[in-house]
mmCIF file of C-alpha atoms in Angstrom:
data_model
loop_
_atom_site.group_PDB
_atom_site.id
_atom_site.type_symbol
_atom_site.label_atom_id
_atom_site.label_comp_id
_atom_site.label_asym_id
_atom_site.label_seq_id
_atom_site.Cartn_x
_atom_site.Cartn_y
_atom_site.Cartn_z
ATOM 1 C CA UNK S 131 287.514 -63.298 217.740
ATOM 2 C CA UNK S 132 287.893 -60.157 215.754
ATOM 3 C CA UNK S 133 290.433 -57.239 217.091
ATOM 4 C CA UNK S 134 287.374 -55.026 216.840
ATOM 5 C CA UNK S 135 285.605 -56.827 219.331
ATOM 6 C CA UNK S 136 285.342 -54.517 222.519
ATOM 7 C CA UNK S 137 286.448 -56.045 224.887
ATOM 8 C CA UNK S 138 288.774 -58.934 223.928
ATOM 9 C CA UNK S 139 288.796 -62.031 225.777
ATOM 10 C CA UNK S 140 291.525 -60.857 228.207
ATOM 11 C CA UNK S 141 290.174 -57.573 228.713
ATOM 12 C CA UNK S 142 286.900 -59.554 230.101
ATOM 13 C CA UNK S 143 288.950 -62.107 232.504
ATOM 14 C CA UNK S 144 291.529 -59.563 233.650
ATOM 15 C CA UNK S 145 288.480 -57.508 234.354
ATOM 16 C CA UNK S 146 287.278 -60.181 236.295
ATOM 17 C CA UNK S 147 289.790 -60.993 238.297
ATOM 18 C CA UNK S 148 290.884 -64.052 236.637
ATOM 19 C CA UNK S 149 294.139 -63.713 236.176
ATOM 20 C CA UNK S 150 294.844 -68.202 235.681
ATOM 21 C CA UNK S 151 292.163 -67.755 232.568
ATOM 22 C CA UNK S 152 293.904 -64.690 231.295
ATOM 23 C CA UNK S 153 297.173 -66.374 231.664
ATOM 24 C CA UNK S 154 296.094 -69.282 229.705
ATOM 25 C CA UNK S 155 294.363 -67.268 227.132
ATOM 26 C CA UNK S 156 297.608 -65.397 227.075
ATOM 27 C CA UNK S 157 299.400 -68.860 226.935
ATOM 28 C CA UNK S 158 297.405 -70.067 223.986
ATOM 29 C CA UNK S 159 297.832 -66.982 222.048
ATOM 30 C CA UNK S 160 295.695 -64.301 222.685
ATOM 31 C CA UNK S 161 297.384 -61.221 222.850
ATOM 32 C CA UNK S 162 298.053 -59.169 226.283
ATOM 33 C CA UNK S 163 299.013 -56.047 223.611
ATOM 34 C CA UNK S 164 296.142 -55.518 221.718
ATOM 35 C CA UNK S 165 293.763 -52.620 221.741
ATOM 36 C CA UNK S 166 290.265 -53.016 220.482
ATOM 37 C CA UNK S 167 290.039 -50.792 217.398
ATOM 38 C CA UNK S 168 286.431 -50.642 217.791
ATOM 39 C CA UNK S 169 286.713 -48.839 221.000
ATOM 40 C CA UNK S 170 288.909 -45.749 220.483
ATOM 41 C CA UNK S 171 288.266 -44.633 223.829
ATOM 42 C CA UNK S 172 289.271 -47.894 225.478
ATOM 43 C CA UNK S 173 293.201 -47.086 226.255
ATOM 44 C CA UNK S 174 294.267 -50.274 227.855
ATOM 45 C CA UNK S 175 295.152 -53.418 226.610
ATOM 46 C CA UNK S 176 295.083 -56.264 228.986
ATOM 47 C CA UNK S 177 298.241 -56.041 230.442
ATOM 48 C CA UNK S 178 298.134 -51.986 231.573
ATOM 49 C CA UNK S 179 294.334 -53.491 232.359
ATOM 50 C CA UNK S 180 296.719 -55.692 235.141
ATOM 51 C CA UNK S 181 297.772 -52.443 236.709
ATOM 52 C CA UNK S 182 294.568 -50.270 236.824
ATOM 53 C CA UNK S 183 291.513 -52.680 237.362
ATOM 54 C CA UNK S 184 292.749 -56.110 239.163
ATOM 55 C CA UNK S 185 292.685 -56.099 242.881
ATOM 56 C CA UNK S 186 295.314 -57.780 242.896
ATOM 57 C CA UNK S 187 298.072 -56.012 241.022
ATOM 58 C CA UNK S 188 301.022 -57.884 241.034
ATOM 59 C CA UNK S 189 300.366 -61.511 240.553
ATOM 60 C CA UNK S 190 297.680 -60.151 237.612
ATOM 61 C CA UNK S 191 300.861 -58.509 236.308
ATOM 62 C CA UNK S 192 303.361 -60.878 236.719
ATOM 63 C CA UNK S 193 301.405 -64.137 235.104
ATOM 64 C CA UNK S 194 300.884 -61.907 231.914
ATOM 65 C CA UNK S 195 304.369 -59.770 231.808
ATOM 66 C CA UNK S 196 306.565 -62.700 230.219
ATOM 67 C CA UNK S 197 303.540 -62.348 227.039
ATOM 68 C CA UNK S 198 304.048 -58.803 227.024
ATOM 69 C CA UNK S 199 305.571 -55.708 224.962
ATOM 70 C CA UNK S 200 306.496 -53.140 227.588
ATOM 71 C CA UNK S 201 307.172 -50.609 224.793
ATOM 72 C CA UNK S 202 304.082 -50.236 223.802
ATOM 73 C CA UNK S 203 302.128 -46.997 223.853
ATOM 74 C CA UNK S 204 297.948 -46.505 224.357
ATOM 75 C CA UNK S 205 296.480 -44.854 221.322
ATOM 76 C CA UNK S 206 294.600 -42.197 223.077
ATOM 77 C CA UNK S 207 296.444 -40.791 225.658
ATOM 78 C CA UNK S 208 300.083 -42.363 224.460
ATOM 79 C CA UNK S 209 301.145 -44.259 227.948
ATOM 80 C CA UNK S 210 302.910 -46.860 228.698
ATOM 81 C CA UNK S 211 302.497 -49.290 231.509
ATOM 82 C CA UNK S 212 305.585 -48.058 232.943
ATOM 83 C CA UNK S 213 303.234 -44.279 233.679
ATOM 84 C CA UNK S 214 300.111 -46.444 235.233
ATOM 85 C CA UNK S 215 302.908 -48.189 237.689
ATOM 86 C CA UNK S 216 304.134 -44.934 238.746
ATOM 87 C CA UNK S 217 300.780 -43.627 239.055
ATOM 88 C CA UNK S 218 299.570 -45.853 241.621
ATOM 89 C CA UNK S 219 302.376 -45.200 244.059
ATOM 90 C CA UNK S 220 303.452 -48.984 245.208
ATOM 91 C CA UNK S 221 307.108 -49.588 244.987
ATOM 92 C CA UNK S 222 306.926 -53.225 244.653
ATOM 93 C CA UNK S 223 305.290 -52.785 241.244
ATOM 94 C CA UNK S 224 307.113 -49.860 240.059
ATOM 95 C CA UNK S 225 309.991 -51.960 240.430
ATOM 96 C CA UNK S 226 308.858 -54.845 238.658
ATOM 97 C CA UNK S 227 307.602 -53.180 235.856
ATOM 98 C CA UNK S 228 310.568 -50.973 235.644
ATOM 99 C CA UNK S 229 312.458 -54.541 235.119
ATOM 100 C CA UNK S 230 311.083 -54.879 231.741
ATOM 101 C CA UNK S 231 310.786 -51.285 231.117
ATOM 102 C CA UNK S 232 313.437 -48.868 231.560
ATOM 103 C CA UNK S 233 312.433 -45.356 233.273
ATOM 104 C CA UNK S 234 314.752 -43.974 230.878
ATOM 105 C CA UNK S 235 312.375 -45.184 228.031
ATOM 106 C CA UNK S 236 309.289 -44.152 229.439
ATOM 107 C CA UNK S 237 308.992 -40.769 227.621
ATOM 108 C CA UNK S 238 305.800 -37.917 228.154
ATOM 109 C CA UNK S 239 302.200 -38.836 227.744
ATOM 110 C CA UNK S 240 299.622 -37.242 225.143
ATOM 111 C CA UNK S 241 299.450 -34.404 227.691
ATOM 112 C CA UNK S 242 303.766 -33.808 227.881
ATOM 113 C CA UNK S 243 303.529 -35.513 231.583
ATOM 114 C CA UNK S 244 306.520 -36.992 232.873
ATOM 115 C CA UNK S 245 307.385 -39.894 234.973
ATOM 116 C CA UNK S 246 307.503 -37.114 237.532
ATOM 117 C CA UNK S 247 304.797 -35.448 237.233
ATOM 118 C CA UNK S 248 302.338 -38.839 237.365
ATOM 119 C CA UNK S 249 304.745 -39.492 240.469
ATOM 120 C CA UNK S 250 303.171 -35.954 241.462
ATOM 121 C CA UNK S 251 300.002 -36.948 241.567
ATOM 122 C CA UNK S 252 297.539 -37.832 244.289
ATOM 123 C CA UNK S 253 296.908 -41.584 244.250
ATOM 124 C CA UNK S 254 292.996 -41.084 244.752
#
């Protein structure tokens, strides 16, 4: 499987919901940090795909964090997973990402938005 395949394997079972799949993919060396270079546009990789798409946030997020590198930034819009956390306003989450990424390190988006002003935003 090429890296300019949109999607990758783990976009498609995160996508789906399945987060065991994903985690084996994950497990067996797919990577949760890749971005399909095909797809300019598409400004997750598979684990910030955890945070925005699954239903159910933070198992999908937990079985694919310990695969993860939480510095990474989308191409597009220059986020981390750190800003999608904050942006959907649960707690529980924010503080598990914020385990393996620092708010300190988060920095400002494409747009020069801040931690705070994503925490600004209406969840809907």
């Amino acid at each position: 499987m090429s890296c300019l395949s949109p999607p990758t394997p783990l976009h498609i079972t995160v996508g789906k919901g399945d987060i065991s799949m994903a985690k084996c993919l994950a497990g067996e060396g797919f990577s949760v940090n890749i971005f399909p270079l095909a797809s300019v546009k598409c400004c997750l990789n598979p684990i910030m795909a955890t945070i925005v798409i699954t239903p159910d946030k933070m198992s999908a997020y937990q079985a694919l964090a310990p695969f993860a590198d939480h510095t990474i930034r989308s191409k597009m819009f220059n986020i981390r997973i750190l800003h999608l956390a904050i942006a959907k306003h649960d707690l529980r989450l924010i503080q598990r990402v914020e385990a393996n990424s620092p708010l300190s390190s988060a920095g400002t988006t494409t747009f020069n938005h801040t931690l705070l002003h994503i925490a600004c935003l209406p969840s809907n």
